[in-house]
Coordinates of N, CA, C and O in Angstrom, one line a residue:
M226 N 46.8 93.3 -146.1 CA 46.5 91.5 -145.5 C 45.0 90.9 -146.8 O 44.3 91.2 -146.6
L227 N 45.9 90.1 -147.0 CA 44.5 89.9 -148.4 C 44.3 87.8 -147.2 O 45.4 87.4 -147.5
V228 N 42.7 87.9 -147.7 CA 41.8 87.0 -147.3 C 41.1 87.1 -147.9 O 40.7 86.9 -148.8
T229 N 41.6 84.6 -148.3 CA 40.9 84.7 -148.9 C 40.0 83.8 -148.3 O 38.8 83.0 -147.4
L230 N 38.0 84.1 -149.2 CA 37.3 82.8 -149.1 C 36.8 81.7 -149.9 O 37.0 82.2 -151.0
V231 N 36.7 81.3 -149.6 CA 36.4 79.6 -149.5 C 35.5 79.2 -149.5 O 34.6 78.8 -148.3
N232 N 34.3 78.8 -150.4 CA 32.9 79.0 -150.9 C 33.4 76.9 -150.9 O 33.1 76.6 -152.3
L233 N 33.0 76.1 -149.8 CA 32.7 74.6 -150.2 C 31.3 74.1 -150.7 O 31.4 73.0 -150.8
T234 N 30.8 75.0 -150.2 CA 29.2 75.0 -150.4 C 28.6 75.0 -151.9 O 28.8 75.7 -152.6
D235 N 27.5 74.4 -151.9 CA 26.3 75.0 -153.3 C 26.0 76.3 -152.8 O 25.0 76.6 -153.9
K236 N 25.5 76.6 -151.7 CA 24.7 77.5 -151.3 C 25.4 79.2 -151.5 O 26.5 79.3 -151.4
T237 N 24.6 80.1 -152.1 CA 24.5 82.0 -152.7 C 24.9 81.9 -151.4 O 24.2 82.8 -151.0
L238 N 26.1 82.5 -150.9 CA 26.5 83.7 -150.0 C 25.7 85.3 -150.4 O 26.4 85.8 -151.7
P239 N 25.1 85.9 -149.6 CA 24.7 87.0 -149.8 C 26.0 88.5 -150.2 O 27.2 87.9 -149.4
S240 N 26.0 89.7 -151.1 CA 26.7 90.0 -151.6 C 27.6 90.0 -149.1 O 28.6 90.6 -149.4
D241 N 27.0 90.7 -148.3 CA 26.8 91.6 -147.2 C 28.2 90.6 -146.6 O 29.1 91.2 -145.7
A242 N 26.7 88.8 -146.7 CA 28.1 88.9 -145.9 C 29.4 88.2 -146.7 O 30.2 87.8 -145.5
I243 N 29.4 87.5 -147.7 CA 31.2 87.8 -147.9 C 31.6 88.2 -148.0 O 33.0 88.4 -147.6
Q244 N 31.4 90.1 -148.1 CA 31.8 91.5 -147.7 C 32.9 91.1 -145.7 O 34.3 90.8 -146.0
I245 N 31.4 91.4 -145.5 CA 32.2 91.2 -144.1 C 33.5 89.3 -143.4 O 33.8 89.2 -143.3
L246 N 32.9 88.3 -144.5 CA 34.1 86.9 -143.8 C 34.9 88.0 -144.5 O 36.4 86.3 -144.6
E247 N 35.5 87.8 -146.3 CA 36.6 88.5 -146.7 C 37.2 89.7 -145.1 O 38.5 89.9 -145.6
E248 N 36.8 89.5 -143.9 CA 37.3 91.0 -143.2 C 38.9 90.2 -142.7 O 39.8 90.4 -142.1
G249 N 38.2 88.4 -142.8 CA 39.4 87.4 -141.7 C 39.0 86.8 -140.6 O 38.2 88.1 -139.8
G250 N 39.8 86.2 -140.3 CA 39.3 85.5 -138.1 C 40.2 86.8 -137.0 O 39.3 86.7 -136.4
N251 N 40.7 87.8 -137.7 CA 40.7 88.8 -136.8 C 40.3 89.5 -136.2 O 39.8 90.7 -135.9
F252 N 39.3 89.6 -137.5 CA 37.7 91.3 -136.9 C 37.3 91.3 -136.4 O 36.4 89.8 -136.0
T253 N 36.7 91.8 -135.5 CA 35.7 91.6 -134.7 C 34.4 93.1 -134.9 O 34.9 93.9 -135.5
V254 N 33.5 92.8 -133.5 CA 32.2 92.9 -134.8 C 32.4 94.3 -133.2 O 32.0 93.5 -132.7
T255 N 32.5 95.6 -133.6 CA 32.0 96.4 -132.1 C 30.9 96.3 -131.4 O 29.8 95.7 -132.1
P256 N 31.2 96.4 -130.0 CA 30.1 95.8 -129.3 C 28.9 97.5 -129.7 O 28.9 97.8 -130.0
K257 N 27.2 97.1 -129.3 CA 26.5 97.9 -129.1 C 26.8 98.0 -128.4 O 25.7 99.4 -128.3
S258 N 26.9 97.4 -127.7 CA 27.3 98.8 -126.0 C 27.8 98.7 -125.5 O 28.8 97.7 -125.3
V259 N 28.2 99.2 -123.7 CA 29.7 98.9 -122.9 C 29.4 98.0 -122.1 O 28.0 98.1 -121.8
L260 N 30.1 97.1 -122.5 CA 30.1 95.5 -121.3 C 30.5 96.1 -120.5 O 31.5 95.8 -119.2
E261 N 29.3 96.2 -119.8 CA 29.6 97.1 -117.7 C 30.7 95.9 -117.2 O 31.0 96.3 -115.9
T262 N 29.1 95.2 -116.5 CA 30.0 93.8 -116.1 C 31.4 93.1 -116.2 O 31.9 93.2 -115.6
E263 N 30.9 93.1 -117.2 CA 32.5 92.2 -117.6 C 33.7 93.3 -117.4 O 34.7 92.8 -116.9
I264 N 33.6 94.8 -117.9 CA 34.6 96.1 -117.1 C 35.3 96.0 -116.3 O 35.7 95.8 -115.4
I265 N 33.9 95.6 -115.1 CA 33.5 95.8 -113.5 C 34.5 94.2 -112.6 O 35.3 94.6 -112.0
T266 N 33.8 93.1 -113.5 CA 34.6 92.2 -113.0 C 35.9 92.0 -113.3 O 36.6 91.5 -112.4
N267 N 36.3 92.1 -114.3 CA 37.7 92.5 -114.2 C 38.4 93.1 -114.0 O 39.2 92.8 -113.8
V268 N 38.3 94.8 -114.4 CA 38.6 95.5 -113.1 C 39.2 94.5 -111.2 O 39.6 95.3 -110.6
E269 N 37.8 94.4 -111.0 CA 38.0 93.6 -109.5 C 38.6 92.6 -109.5 O 39.3 92.2 -107.8
D270 N 38.7 91.9 -110.1 CA 40.2 90.8 -110.1 C 41.4 91.7 -110.2 O 42.2 90.7 -109.7
A271 N 41.2 92.5 -110.7 CA 42.9 93.0 -111.0 C 43.3 93.9 -110.0 O 44.3 93.5 -109.5
I272 N 42.3 94.5 -109.5 CA 42.9 95.2 -108.4 C 42.6 94.7 -106.4 O 42.6 95.0 -105.0
S273 N 42.2 93.1 -106.6 CA 41.8 92.5 -105.3 C 43.1 92.4 -104.6 O 42.1 92.6 -103.3
R274 N 44.0 92.6 -104.9 CA 44.6 92.7 -103.2 C 46.1 94.1 -103.4 O 47.0 94.1 -102.9
L275 N 45.5 94.8 -103.6 CA 45.3 96.3 -103.1 C 44.9 97.0 -101.9 O 43.6 96.0 -101.5
P276 N 45.8 97.4 -101.2 CA 45.2 98.2 -99.9 C 43.7 98.6 -100.2 O 43.2 99.3 -101.4
W277 N 43.2 98.8 -99.2 CA 41.5 99.1 -99.4 C 41.2 101.1 -99.6 O 40.4 100.8 -101.7
K278 N 42.1 101.9 -99.6 CA 41.9 102.9 -100.0 C 42.2 103.5 -101.6 O 41.3 103.6 -102.2
D279 N 43.2 102.3 -102.3 CA 44.0 102.4 -103.2 C 42.8 101.8 -104.6 O 42.1 102.1 -105.3
R280 N 41.6 100.4 -103.8 CA 40.7 100.0 -104.2 C 39.2 100.4 -105.0 O 38.9 101.1 -105.0
Y281 N 38.7 100.9 -103.4 CA 37.7 102.2 -103.1 C 38.6 103.2 -104.4 O 38.0 103.7 -105.3
T282 N 39.2 103.8 -104.7 CA 39.7 105.0 -105.3 C 39.3 104.8 -107.1 O 39.2 104.7 -107.4
I283 N 39.7 103.8 -107.3 CA 40.0 103.2 -108.5 C 38.6 102.5 -108.3 O 38.1 103.2 -109.7
R284 N 37.8 101.4 -108.2 CA 37.0 101.7 -108.5 C 35.7 103.5 -108.7 O 35.0 103.3 -109.6
T285 N 35.5 104.0 -108.2 CA 36.4 105.6 -107.5 C 36.1 105.9 -109.2 O 35.0 106.3 -110.5
D286 N 37.0 106.4 -109.8 CA 37.7 106.1 -111.1 C 36.2 105.3 -112.2 O 35.8 106.2 -112.7
V287 N 36.9 104.3 -112.0 CA 35.6 102.9 -113.1 C 34.7 103.8 -113.4 O 34.0 104.2 -114.4
A288 N 33.6 103.3 -111.5 CA 32.2 104.1 -112.0 C 32.6 105.2 -112.8 O 31.0 105.5 -113.7
C289 N 32.5 106.6 -112.8 CA 33.0 107.9 -113.0 C 33.2 107.7 -114.6 O 32.0 107.9 -116.1
I290 N 34.0 106.7 -114.8 CA 34.4 106.3 -116.4 C 33.4 106.4 -117.6 O 32.4 105.8 -118.3
L291 N 32.7 104.9 -116.8 CA 31.9 104.0 -117.1 C 30.1 104.8 -117.4 O 29.5 104.7 -117.8
R292 N 30.0 106.3 -115.9 CA 29.2 106.2 -116.6 C 28.7 107.4 -117.4 O 27.9 107.8 -118.3
T293 N 30.0 108.2 -117.7 CA 30.6 108.6 -118.7 C 30.1 108.6 -120.0 O 30.6 108.9 -121.2
S294 N 29.8 106.7 -120.0 CA 30.9 106.3 -121.1 C 29.1 106.6 -122.0 O 28.4 106.0 -122.6
K295 N 29.8 106.0 -124.0 CA 28.8 106.2 -124.9 C 29.4 104.7 -125.6 O 30.9 104.3 -126.1
P296 N 28.2 103.9 -126.3 CA 28.7 102.4 -127.0 C 29.6 103.3 -127.5 O 29.9 104.2 -128.7
P297 N 30.0 101.9 -128.4 CA 31.4 102.1 -129.3 C 30.7 102.8 -131.1 O 29.8 102.3 -131.0
K298 N 31.9 103.4 -132.3 CA 31.0 103.3 -133.2 C 30.5 101.8 -133.2 O 32.0 101.5 -133.8
G299 N 29.9 101.9 -134.3 CA 29.9 100.3 -135.4 C 31.0 99.9 -136.4 O 31.2 101.4 -137.0
N300 N 31.6 99.7 -137.2 CA 32.0 99.4 -137.1 C 31.3 98.6 -139.1 O 32.3 97.3 -140.1
I301 N 30.6 97.6 -139.0 CA 29.5 97.3 -140.2 C 28.0 97.9 -140.3 O 27.6 98.4 -139.4
S302 N 28.2 97.7 -141.7 CA 26.7 97.9 -141.1 C 25.3 97.5 -141.3 O 26.0 95.9 -141.2
L303 N 24.4 97.8 -141.6 CA 23.2 96.3 -141.1 C 22.9 96.1 -141.4 O 22.7 94.4 -141.1
A304 N 23.1 96.3 -143.3 CA 22.7 94.7 -144.1 C 23.7 93.8 -143.4 O 23.9 92.7 -144.0
E305 N 25.5 94.3 -143.5 CA 26.2 93.3 -142.9 C 25.7 92.3 -141.3 O 26.2 91.4 -141.8
W306 N 24.8 92.9 -140.7 CA 24.6 92.6 -139.0 C 23.9 91.3 -140.0 O 23.8 90.9 -138.7
K307 N 23.4 92.6 -140.8 CA 21.8 91.7 -141.2 C 22.0 89.5 -141.4 O 21.8 88.7 -140.8
A308 N 23.2 89.6 -141.8 CA 23.6 89.3 -143.1 C 24.9 87.4 -142.2 O 24.5 86.8 -142.0
L309 N 25.7 88.7 -141.5 CA 26.1 88.1 -140.5 C 25.4 87.4 -138.9 O 25.2 85.8 -138.9
Q310 N 23.8 88.1 -139.6 CA 23.3 87.3 -138.5 C 22.5 85.7 -139.0 O 22.1 84.6 -137.9
Q311 N 22.2 85.8 -140.2 CA 21.8 84.8 -141.4 C 22.6 83.3 -141.5 O 21.8 82.9 -141.3
L312 N 24.0 84.3 -141.3 CA 24.8 83.1 -141.5 C 25.1 81.8 -139.5 O 25.6 81.0 -140.2
K313 N 24.9 83.5 -138.7 CA 24.8 82.7 -137.6 C 23.1 81.6 -137.4 O 23.8 80.3 -136.3
Q314 N 22.2 81.4 -137.9 CA 20.7 81.0 -137.7 C 21.0 79.5 -138.6 O 21.1 78.4 -138.6
D315 N 21.8 79.6 -139.8 CA 22.2 78.9 -140.4 C 22.8 77.2 -139.8 O 24.6 77.3 -140.0
E316 N 22.5 76.5 -138.7 CA 22.7 75.1 -138.3 C 24.0 74.1 -139.5 O 24.4 73.8 -138.7
S317 N 23.1 73.8 -141.0 CA 23.6 73.8 -141.9 C 24.9 74.0 -142.0 O 25.6 73.3 -143.4
L318 N 26.0 75.1 -141.9 CA 27.6 75.7 -141.8 C 28.2 75.6 -141.0 O 27.4 76.3 -139.9
I319 N 28.9 75.7 -141.9 CA 31.0 75.5 -140.4 C 31.7 76.7 -140.9 O 31.9 76.4 -142.6
I320 N 31.5 77.6 -140.7 CA 33.3 79.3 -140.9 C 34.2 78.6 -140.5 O 34.1 78.5 -138.6
T321 N 34.9 78.2 -140.7 CA 36.3 78.3 -139.9 C 37.7 78.7 -140.9 O 37.4 79.4 -142.1
L322 N 38.3 79.3 -140.3 CA 39.8 79.3 -141.3 C 40.8 78.4 -141.0 O 41.2 77.5 -140.7
A323 N 41.2 78.9 -141.8 CA 42.4 77.4 -142.4 C 43.0 77.3 -141.8 O 43.8 78.3 -141.4
D324 N 44.8 76.5 -141.9 CA 45.4 76.0 -141.0 C 47.2 77.2 -142.0 O 47.7 77.6 -141.2
K325 N 46.4 77.7 -143.0 CA 47.5 78.2 -144.3 C 47.3 78.6 -144.6 O 45.6 78.9 -144.7
D326 N 47.3 80.1 -145.4 CA 47.2 81.3 -147.2 C 45.8 81.5 -145.9 O 45.0 82.8 -147.0
N327 N 46.2 81.7 -144.7 CA 45.0 83.3 -144.3 C 43.6 82.9 -144.9 O 42.5 84.4 -145.1
A328 N 43.0 81.6 -145.0 CA 41.4 81.4 -145.5 C 39.8 81.6 -144.2 O 40.7 80.7 -143.1
T329 N 39.1 82.4 -145.0 CA 38.2 81.4 -143.9 C 37.5 80.6 -145.4 O 36.8 81.0 -146.6
V330 N 36.5 79.7 -144.7 CA 36.7 78.1 -145.7 C 35.3 78.5 -144.8 O 35.5 78.1 -143.6
I331 N 34.1 77.9 -145.3 CA 32.6 77.2 -145.3 C 33.0 76.6 -146.8 O 32.7 75.9 -147.3
T332 N 32.0 75.0 -145.2 CA 31.5 74.1 -145.5 C 30.3 73.9 -144.8 O 30.1 74.3 -143.6
S333 N 29.4 72.3 -145.4 CA 28.1 72.0 -145.2 C 28.8 71.4 -143.3 O 29.9 70.5 -143.7
M334 N 27.7 71.2 -142.0 CA 28.1 70.6 -141.8 C 28.2 68.9 -141.7 O 28.4 67.7 -141.4
D335 N 26.9 68.1 -143.1 CA 27.5 66.8 -143.2 C 28.7 66.9 -143.6 O 29.2 65.6 -143.8
E336 N 29.4 67.4 -144.4 CA 30.8 67.0 -144.5 C 32.0 67.4 -143.7 O 33.1 66.6 -143.7
Y337 N 31.6 68.7 -142.5 CA 32.6 68.6 -142.0 C 32.8 67.3 -141.1 O 33.5 66.7 -140.9
N338 N 31.1 67.2 -140.1 CA 31.3 66.0 -139.3 C 31.9 65.3 -139.1 O 33.2 64.4 -138.8
P339 N 32.0 64.0 -140.9 CA 32.3 63.3 -141.1 C 33.9 63.7 -141.3 O 35.5 62.2 -141.1
R340 N 34.5 64.7 -141.8 CA 35.9 64.7 -141.8 C 37.0 64.5 -140.3 O 37.2 64.1 -139.6
I341 N 36.1 65.0 -139.5 CA 36.5 65.4 -137.6 C 35.8 64.3 -137.0 O 37.8 63.5 -136.5
K342 N 35.4 63.0 -137.2 CA 35.4 61.8 -136.7 C 36.8 61.4 -137.5 O 37.3 60.9 -136.9
L343 N 37.2 61.4 -138.2 CA 38.0 60.6 -139.3 C 38.7 61.2 -138.3 O 40.1 60.1 -138.5
L344 N 39.3 62.3 -137.7 CA 40.5 62.4 -137.2 C 41.0 61.9 -135.5 O 42.0 61.7 -135.6
H345 N 39.7 61.5 -134.9 CA 39.2 61.1 -134.1 C 39.4 59.6 -133.9 O 39.3 59.3 -132.6
E346 N 39.3 58.6 -135.1 CA 38.9 57.7 -134.9 C 40.3 57.2 -135.1 O 41.5 57.4 -136.0
P347 N 40.8 55.9 -134.2 CA 42.1 55.2 -134.6 C 42.9 54.8 -136.0 O 41.4 54.6 -136.5
P348 N 43.8 54.7 -136.4 CA 44.8 54.4 -136.2 C 45.6 56.3 -136.3 O 46.6 56.6 -136.3
T349 N 44.4 57.6 -137.2 CA 45.2 58.4 -136.7 C 46.1 59.2 -135.8 O 47.2 59.6 -136.4
Y350 N 45.8 59.1 -134.8 CA 47.3 59.0 -133.3 C 47.2 58.2 -133.0 O 46.6 56.9 -132.4
V351 N 48.6 57.6 -133.3 CA 49.0 56.1 -132.1 C 49.9 56.1 -130.9 O 50.6 57.4 -131.7
T352 N 49.6 55.9 -130.2 CA 50.8 56.2 -129.4 C 51.9 55.4 -129.2 O 51.4 54.2 -130.1
N353 N 53.1 55.4 -128.6 CA 53.9 55.4 -128.6 C 54.5 54.0 -127.3 O 54.3 55.2 -126.5
N354 N 55.2 53.9 -127.7 CA 56.1 52.9 -126.3 C 56.9 53.2 -126.0 O 58.3 53.0 -124.6
L355 N 58.0 54.5 -126.7 CA 58.9 55.4 -125.9 C 58.8 55.9 -124.2 O 58.1 56.2 -124.1
Q356 N 59.8 54.9 -123.2 CA 60.1 55.9 -122.4 C 60.9 57.1 -122.9 O 62.6 57.1 -122.7
Y357 N 60.6 58.8 -122.2 CA 61.6 59.3 -122.5 C 61.9 60.1 -121.0 O 61.6 59.0 -119.9
G358 N 63.5 60.2 -121.0 CA 64.1 61.0 -119.4 C 64.9 59.7 -119.6 O 65.6 59.3 -118.7
T359 N 64.8 57.8 -119.8 CA 65.5 56.9 -119.4 C 66.2 56.7 -120.6 O 66.4 56.7 -122.6
Y360 N 67.7 56.5 -120.3 CA 68.7 56.5 -121.3 C 69.6 54.6 -120.5 O 69.2 54.6 -119.1
H361 N 69.6 54.2 -121.9 CA 70.1 52.3 -121.8 C 71.2 52.3 -121.9 O 71.7 52.7 -123.5

């Protein structure tokens, strides 16, 4: 799948940042640790309506699995991780996915905010006086 990176700013991005952004919007960095609290919460929600014995068995199995689990292997290099952290800390940039062409777009907040405000100003969205479901 071809992912396009469009930089609408005058900033030059490091090659590591470009490489990770070119992975596209569906790319997820693996967590550094097993998300035990999230897993336990989701399991508890899922088993809440089961009989007590079944819940106990599932809890025991999940606890055993979590005790022996290891963090997943990382899918990005340290340099890429540092580049992502720098992008996150740069509040002058916003990174979004384009509506079309599977593109990742980097723009400045100074340009992005006025465009968003224009979308919310009338008459961009106009209500109509049609009454749906009534026929004359």
